[in-house]
XYZ file of C-alpha atoms in Angstrom:
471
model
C 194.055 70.230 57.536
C 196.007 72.910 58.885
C 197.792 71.978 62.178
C 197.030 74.360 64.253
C 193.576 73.299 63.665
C 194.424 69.922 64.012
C 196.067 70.859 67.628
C 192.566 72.642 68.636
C 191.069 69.251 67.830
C 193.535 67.117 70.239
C 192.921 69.158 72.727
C 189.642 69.448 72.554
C 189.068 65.435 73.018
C 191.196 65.346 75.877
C 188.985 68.064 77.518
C 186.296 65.987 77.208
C 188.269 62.674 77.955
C 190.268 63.493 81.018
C 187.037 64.223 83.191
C 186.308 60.646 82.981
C 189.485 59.443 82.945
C 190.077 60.896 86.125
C 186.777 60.490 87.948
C 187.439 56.161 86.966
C 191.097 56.061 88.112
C 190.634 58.727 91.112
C 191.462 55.541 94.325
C 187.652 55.713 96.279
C 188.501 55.449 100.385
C 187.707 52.196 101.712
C 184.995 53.137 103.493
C 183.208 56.036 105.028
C 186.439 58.212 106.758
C 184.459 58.225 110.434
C 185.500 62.164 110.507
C 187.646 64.748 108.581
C 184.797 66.769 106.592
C 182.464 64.627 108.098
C 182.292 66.913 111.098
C 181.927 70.065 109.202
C 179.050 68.098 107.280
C 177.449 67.436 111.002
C 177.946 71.015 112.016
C 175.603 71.752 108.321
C 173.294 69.542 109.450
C 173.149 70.777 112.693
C 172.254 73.852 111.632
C 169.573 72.659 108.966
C 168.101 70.383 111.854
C 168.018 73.808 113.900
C 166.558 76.328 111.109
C 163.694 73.669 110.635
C 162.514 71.567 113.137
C 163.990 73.505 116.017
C 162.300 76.909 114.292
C 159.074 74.799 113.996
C 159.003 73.914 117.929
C 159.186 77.554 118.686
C 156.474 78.800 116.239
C 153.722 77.770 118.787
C 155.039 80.818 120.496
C 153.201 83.408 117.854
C 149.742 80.893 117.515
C 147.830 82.938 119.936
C 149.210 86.156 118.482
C 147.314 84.665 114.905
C 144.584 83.623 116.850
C 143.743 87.005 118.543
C 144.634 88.951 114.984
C 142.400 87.102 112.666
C 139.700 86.190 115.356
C 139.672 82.196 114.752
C 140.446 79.611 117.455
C 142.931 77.680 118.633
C 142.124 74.842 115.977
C 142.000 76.846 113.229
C 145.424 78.941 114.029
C 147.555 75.064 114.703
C 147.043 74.305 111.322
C 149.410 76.495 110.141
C 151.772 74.664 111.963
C 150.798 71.205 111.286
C 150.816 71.827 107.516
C 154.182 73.129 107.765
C 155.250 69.988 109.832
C 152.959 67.944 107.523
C 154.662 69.011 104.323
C 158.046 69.286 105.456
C 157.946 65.160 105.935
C 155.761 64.174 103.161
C 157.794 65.547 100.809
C 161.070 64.338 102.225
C 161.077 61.523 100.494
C 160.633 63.465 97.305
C 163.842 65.639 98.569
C 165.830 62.435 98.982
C 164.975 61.459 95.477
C 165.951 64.889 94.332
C 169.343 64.617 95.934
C 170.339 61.025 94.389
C 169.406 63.021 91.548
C 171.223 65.724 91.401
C 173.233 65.902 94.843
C 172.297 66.977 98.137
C 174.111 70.148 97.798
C 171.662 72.554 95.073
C 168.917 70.465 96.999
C 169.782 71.923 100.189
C 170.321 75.513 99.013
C 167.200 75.309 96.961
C 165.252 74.515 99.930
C 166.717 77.286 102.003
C 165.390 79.537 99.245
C 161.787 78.550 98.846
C 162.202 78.660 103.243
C 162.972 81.965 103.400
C 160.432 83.031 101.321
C 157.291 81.154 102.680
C 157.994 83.580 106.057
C 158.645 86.594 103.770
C 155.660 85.850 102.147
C 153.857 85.039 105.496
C 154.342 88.555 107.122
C 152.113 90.216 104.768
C 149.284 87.863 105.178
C 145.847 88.662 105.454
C 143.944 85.910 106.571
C 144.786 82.277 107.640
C 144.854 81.150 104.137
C 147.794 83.007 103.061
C 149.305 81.453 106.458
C 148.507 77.934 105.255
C 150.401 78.845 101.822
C 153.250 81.003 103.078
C 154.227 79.113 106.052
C 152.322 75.431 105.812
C 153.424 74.749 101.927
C 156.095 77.120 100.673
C 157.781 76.983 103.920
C 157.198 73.554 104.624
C 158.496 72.566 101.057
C 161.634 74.272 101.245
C 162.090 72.416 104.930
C 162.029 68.963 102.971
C 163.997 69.607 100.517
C 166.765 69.785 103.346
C 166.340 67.898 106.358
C 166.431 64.404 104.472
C 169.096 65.237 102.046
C 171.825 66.602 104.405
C 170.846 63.718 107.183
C 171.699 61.078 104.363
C 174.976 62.896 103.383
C 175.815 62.988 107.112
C 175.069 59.201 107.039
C 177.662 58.395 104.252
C 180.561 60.328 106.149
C 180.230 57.732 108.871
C 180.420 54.204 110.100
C 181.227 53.609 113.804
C 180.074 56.546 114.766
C 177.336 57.132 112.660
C 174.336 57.053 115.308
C 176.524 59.290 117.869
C 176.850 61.720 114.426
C 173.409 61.878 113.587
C 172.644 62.520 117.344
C 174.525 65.664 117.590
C 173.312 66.723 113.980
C 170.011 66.573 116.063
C 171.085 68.332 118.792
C 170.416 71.220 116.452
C 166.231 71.136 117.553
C 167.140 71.323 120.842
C 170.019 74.118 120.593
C 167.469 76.084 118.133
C 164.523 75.999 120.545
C 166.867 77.634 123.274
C 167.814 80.232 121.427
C 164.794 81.190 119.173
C 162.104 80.837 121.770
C 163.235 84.067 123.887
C 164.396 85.471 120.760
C 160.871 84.853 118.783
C 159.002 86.155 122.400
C 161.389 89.219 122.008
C 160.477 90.148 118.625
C 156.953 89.278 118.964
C 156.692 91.853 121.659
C 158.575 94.665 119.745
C 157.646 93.510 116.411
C 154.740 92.204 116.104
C 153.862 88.721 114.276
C 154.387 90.181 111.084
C 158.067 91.811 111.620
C 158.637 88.728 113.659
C 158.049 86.351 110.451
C 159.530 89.215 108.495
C 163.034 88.454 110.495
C 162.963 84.902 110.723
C 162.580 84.889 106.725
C 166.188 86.649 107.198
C 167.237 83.650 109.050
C 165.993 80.680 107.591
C 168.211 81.907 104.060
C 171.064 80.581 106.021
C 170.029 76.952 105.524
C 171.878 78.055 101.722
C 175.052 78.166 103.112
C 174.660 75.081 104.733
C 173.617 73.493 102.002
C 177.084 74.367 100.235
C 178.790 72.891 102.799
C 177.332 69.132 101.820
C 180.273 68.044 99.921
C 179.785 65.067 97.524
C 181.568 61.750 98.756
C 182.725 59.013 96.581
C 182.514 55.226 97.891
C 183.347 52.141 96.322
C 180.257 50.459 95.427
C 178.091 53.986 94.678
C 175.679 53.569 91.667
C 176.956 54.174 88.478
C 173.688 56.377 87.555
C 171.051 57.896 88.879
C 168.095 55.779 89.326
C 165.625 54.656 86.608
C 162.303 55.155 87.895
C 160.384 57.502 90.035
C 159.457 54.481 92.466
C 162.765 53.244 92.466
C 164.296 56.888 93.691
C 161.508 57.388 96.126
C 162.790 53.512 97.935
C 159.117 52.615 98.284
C 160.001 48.834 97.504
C 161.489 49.346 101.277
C 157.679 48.596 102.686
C 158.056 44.735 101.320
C 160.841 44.185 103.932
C 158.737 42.776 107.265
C 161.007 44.564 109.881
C 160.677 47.733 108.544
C 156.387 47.273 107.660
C 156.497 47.334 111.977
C 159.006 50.599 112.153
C 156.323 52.055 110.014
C 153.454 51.460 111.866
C 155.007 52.292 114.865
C 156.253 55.700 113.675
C 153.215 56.624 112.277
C 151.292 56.213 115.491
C 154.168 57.780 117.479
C 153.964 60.755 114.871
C 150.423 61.601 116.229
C 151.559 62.837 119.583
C 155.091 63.341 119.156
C 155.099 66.772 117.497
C 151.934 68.105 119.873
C 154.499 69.866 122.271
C 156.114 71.475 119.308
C 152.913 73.756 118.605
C 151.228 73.508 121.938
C 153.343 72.943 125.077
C 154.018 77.368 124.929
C 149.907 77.509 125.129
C 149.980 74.722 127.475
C 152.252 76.726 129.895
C 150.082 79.488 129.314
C 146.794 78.146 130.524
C 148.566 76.534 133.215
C 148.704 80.306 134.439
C 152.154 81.077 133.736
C 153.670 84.282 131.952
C 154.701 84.955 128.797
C 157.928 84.643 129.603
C 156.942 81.587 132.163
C 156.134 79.678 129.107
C 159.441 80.357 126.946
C 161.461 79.237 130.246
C 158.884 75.699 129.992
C 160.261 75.439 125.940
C 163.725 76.245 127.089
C 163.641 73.514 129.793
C 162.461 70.993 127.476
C 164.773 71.822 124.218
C 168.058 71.369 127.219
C 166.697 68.529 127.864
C 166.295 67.298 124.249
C 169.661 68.413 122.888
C 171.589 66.560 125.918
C 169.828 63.299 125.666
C 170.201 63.225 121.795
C 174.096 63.333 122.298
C 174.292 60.922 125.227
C 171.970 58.270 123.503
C 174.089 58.559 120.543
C 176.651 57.389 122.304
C 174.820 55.080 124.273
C 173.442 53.606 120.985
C 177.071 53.025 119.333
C 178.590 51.013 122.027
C 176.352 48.145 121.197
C 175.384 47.587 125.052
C 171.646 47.044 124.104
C 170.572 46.548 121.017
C 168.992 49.531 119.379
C 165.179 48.359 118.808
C 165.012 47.802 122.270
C 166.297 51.391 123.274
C 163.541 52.270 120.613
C 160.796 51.061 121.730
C 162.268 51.905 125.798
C 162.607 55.497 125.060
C 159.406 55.334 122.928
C 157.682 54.570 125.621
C 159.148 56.915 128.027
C 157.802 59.357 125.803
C 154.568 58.912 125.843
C 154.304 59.046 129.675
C 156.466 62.351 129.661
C 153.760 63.433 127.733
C 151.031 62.039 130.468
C 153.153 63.995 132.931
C 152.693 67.189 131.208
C 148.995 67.496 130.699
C 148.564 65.950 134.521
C 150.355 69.066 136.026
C 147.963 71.496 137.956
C 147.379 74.656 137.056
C 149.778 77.400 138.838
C 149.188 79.998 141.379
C 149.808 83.101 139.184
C 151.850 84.470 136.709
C 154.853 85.114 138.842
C 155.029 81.085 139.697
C 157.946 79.505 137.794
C 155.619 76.210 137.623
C 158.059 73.936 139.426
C 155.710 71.342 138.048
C 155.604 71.665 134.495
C 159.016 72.094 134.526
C 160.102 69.052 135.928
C 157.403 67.268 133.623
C 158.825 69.313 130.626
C 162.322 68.123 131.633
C 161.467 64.389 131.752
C 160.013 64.635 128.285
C 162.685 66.449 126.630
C 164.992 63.784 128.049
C 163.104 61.151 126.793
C 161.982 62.317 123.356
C 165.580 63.584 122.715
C 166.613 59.881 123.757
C 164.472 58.450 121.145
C 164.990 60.906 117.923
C 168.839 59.529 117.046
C 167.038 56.138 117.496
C 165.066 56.121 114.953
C 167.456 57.397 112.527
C 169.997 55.233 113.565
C 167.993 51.974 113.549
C 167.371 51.559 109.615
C 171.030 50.516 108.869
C 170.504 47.204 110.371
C 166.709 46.917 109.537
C 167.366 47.781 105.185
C 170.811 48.011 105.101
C 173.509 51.457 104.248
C 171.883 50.674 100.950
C 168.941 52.239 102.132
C 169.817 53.948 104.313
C 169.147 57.551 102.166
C 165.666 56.889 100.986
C 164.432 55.578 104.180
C 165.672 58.731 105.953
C 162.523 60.503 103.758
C 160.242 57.327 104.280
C 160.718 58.112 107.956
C 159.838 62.066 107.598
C 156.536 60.562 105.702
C 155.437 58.186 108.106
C 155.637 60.568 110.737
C 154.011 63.201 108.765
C 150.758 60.763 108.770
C 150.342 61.265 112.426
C 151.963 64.756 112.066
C 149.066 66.287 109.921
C 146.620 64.272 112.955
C 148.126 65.586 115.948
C 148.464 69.533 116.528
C 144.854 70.169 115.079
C 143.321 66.969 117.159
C 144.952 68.706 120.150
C 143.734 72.190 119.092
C 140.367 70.537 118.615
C 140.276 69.157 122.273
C 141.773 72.275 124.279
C 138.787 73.890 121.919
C 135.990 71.611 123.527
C 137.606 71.033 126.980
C 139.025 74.694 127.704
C 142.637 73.403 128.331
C 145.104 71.001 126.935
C 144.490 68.250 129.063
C 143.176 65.731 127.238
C 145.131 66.795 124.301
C 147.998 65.813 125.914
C 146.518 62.521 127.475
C 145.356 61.424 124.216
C 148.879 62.082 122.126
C 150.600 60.358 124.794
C 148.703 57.281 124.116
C 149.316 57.727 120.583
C 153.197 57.635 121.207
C 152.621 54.428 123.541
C 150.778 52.844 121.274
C 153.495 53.198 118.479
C 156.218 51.882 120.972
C 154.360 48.822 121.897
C 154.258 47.653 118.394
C 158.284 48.080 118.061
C 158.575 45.779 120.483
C 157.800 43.582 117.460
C 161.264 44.583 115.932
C 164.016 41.940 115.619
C 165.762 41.984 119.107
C 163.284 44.516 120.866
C 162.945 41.939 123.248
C 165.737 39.752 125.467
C 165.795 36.239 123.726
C 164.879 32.894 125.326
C 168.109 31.298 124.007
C 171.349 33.194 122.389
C 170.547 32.914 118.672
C 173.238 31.392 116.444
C 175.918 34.369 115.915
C 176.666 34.731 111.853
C 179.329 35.434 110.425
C 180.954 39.030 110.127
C 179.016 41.789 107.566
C 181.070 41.695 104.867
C 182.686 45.493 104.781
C 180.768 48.881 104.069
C 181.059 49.835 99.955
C 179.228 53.123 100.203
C 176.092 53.215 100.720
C 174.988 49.799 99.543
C 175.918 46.280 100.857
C 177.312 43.204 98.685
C 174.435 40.740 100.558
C 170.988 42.694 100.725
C 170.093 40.397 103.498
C 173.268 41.303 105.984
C 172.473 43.677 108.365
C 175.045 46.686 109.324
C 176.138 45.241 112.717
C 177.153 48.406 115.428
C 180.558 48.489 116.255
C 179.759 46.323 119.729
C 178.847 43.038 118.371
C 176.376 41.239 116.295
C 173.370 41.048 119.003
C 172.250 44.220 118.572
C 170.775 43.303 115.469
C 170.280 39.635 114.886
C 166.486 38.158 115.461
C 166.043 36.242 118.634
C 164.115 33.532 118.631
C 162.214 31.536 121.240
């Protein structure tokens, strides 16, 4: 064999050996590195939380522009949104599958894609139909393809300060509703609905980018290999664990009034008498009020002071009488009124619901372990889809039969308080009668799974934020 053909061969091999060579002997860190590129992966999801869920709050703006264009009611027009919002977190857990697949990365950018072109699509509707496609499955699909995903990345960058990093990830609603509500008012009234959907198809593409950012991270203890079946990917063999059966009820519920101000506290403010304009400032006040509370219960949440399915089912519950408060506020004097009011009810929610969104999140370490953590992330988008898909069009349904959004707002409050009263069945939602014995320490963090399936990750202020209490 000539040698130069014999040299082609050598190297050849060692093209295909080193790859693996290097990806077994590469050192793994310890554990997740609490920062570095974990930031710039919060600052991603940040912006994917924003592009989605904060877009989604501020699309009740153009409902009664729908409404009035294809003559339907109120009812008809909030489905749009509450198929969007339905999909989006039905599928997640199909995105987190895809993503311990193939990476969260092409997930992300792939869903910023299909996004973009669900509002493209959307602008040259013409009827409600093409809504329900463009914006309710196309859009929606391409939303759950990256909330999950880049939520469980963020997850694997940190440890101590995990729930305080998921809490300004979600900041990104809050910040998104401030600054797209005027904007998405503004180009409504220079636009139109359809160069307004035409623009925020422009937009939403930027979730790609984000998506790039997601950079893959190593741990010791990561799966060798992708996993072997559909059910396994999906992590429905989660719902056999007791503690998190309850977190699913109770989202569920809490998903069937939790998402109502999202579509319909803009027409709320509206019939209340206020402006155009009046009604953006009503959005604005809430989304402040969101974004702050999401970053001061995250850090709240991390010190281990109380432990966190308490401050669940506490903020929970807060919640749902925010939402009380809002459809109890009397209608205004005129348009001019700033609706001191529905303001200060507005405010109280957005505190309260912004309180409880890291919460939830950053409870399922210690209820199914880091191991879990990734596929739960989508289990929780499901559940809350359940009441999701309920919620806007029982609300549309009720301002339909009772002229206002009263008792749509009375009722989806309930729903929320409902869902907090059954957290309180979580381990340590309640004080205990007598200090349970303390265990041992977890054994340490190997990526995203744990050596003993039945230790729970302990927050970085003690054991008893976890540990079941009993009496």
């Amino acid at each position: 064999m000539p040698r130069s053909l014999k040299e082609a061969q050598t190297w050849r091999l060692l093209s295909q050996v080193f790859p693996l060579l290097q990806t077994v002997m590469t050192p793994k860190p310890a554990g997740p590195p609490d920062g570095g590129w974990g930031w710039v992966v919060a600052a991603a999801a940040f912006a994917v939380n924003g592009l989605s869920c904060g877009l989604l709050r501020s699309l009740g703006l153009a409902l009664p522009d729908l409404a009035e264009h294809f003559d339907r009611s109120a009812q008809d027009t909030a489905w749009v949104s509450a198929l969007a919002l339905a999909v989006q977190q039905a599928a997640s857990p199909v995105g987190s599958a895809l993503s311990t697949r193939w990476g969260a990365r092409p997930v992300v950018m792939v869903g910023g894609v299909l996004t973009s072109l669900g509002f493209v699509f959307s602008a040259f509707a013409r009827s409600l139909l093409h809504l329900y496609l463009g914006l309710g499955v196309l859009a929606g699909s391409g939303w759950a393809l990256v909330f999950a995903p880049a939520l469980g990345t963020l997850s694997r960058y940190f440890s101590r300060r995990r729930v305080l990093a998921v809490g300004l990830a979600l900041t990104g609603n809050g910040a998104s509703s401030l600054l797209l509500a005027p904007a998405l008012q503004l180009l409504l009234d220079n636009f139109g609905w359809r160069g307004a959907l035409l623009l925020l198809g422009a937009i939403t593409l930027h979730l790609t980018p984000c998506g790039a950012l997601l950079r893959p991270l190593a741990l010791p203890g990561d799966p060798l290999g992708p996993p072997r079946s559909p059910l396994a990917a999906l992590g429905l063999g989660l719902f056999t664990r007791r503690a998190f059966l309850v977190f699913a009820l109770g989202t569920a519920l809490v998903g069937g009034g939790y998402f109502v101000p999202y579509v319909h506290l803009a027409p709320h403010a509206l019939d209340r008498g206020l402006g155009g304009y009046g009604a953006v400032l009503v959005v604005a006040v809430a989304a402040v009020g969101d974004a702050g509370a999401r970053l001061l219960c995250g850090w709240l949440a991390d010190q281990g002071w109380v432990p966190l399915p308490r401050l669940l089912a506490m903020f929970g519950a807060l919640t749902g009488l925010g939402l009380l408060a809002v459809g109890l506020v009397p209608v205004v004097g005129n348009e001019e009124s700033w609706g001191g009011p529905l303001l200060a009810a507005a405010g109280a929610y957005g505190l309260s619901a912004g309180s409880y969104a890291p919460l939830v999140f950053g409870v399922l370490p210690g209820l199914v372990g880091i191991g879990g953590v990734v596929q739960a992330t989508g289990l929780v988008m499901m559940l809350m889809s359940l009441g999701g898909l309920l919620g806007p069009p029982l609300s549309g349904f009720l301002r339909d039969e009772t002229g206002d959004f009263t008792a749509s707002f009375l009722v989806c409050g309930s729903f929320i308080l409902s869902g907090s009263f059954i957290y309180v069945g979580l381990p340590s939602a309640l004080p205990s009668c007598r200090p349970a014995s303390h265990p041992g320490t977890a054994p340490p963090e190997r990526g995203e799974l744990l050596p003993d399936p039945q230790v729970a990750l302990l927050p970085p202020g003690g054991p008893h934020s976890t540990l079941d209490t009993t009496c």
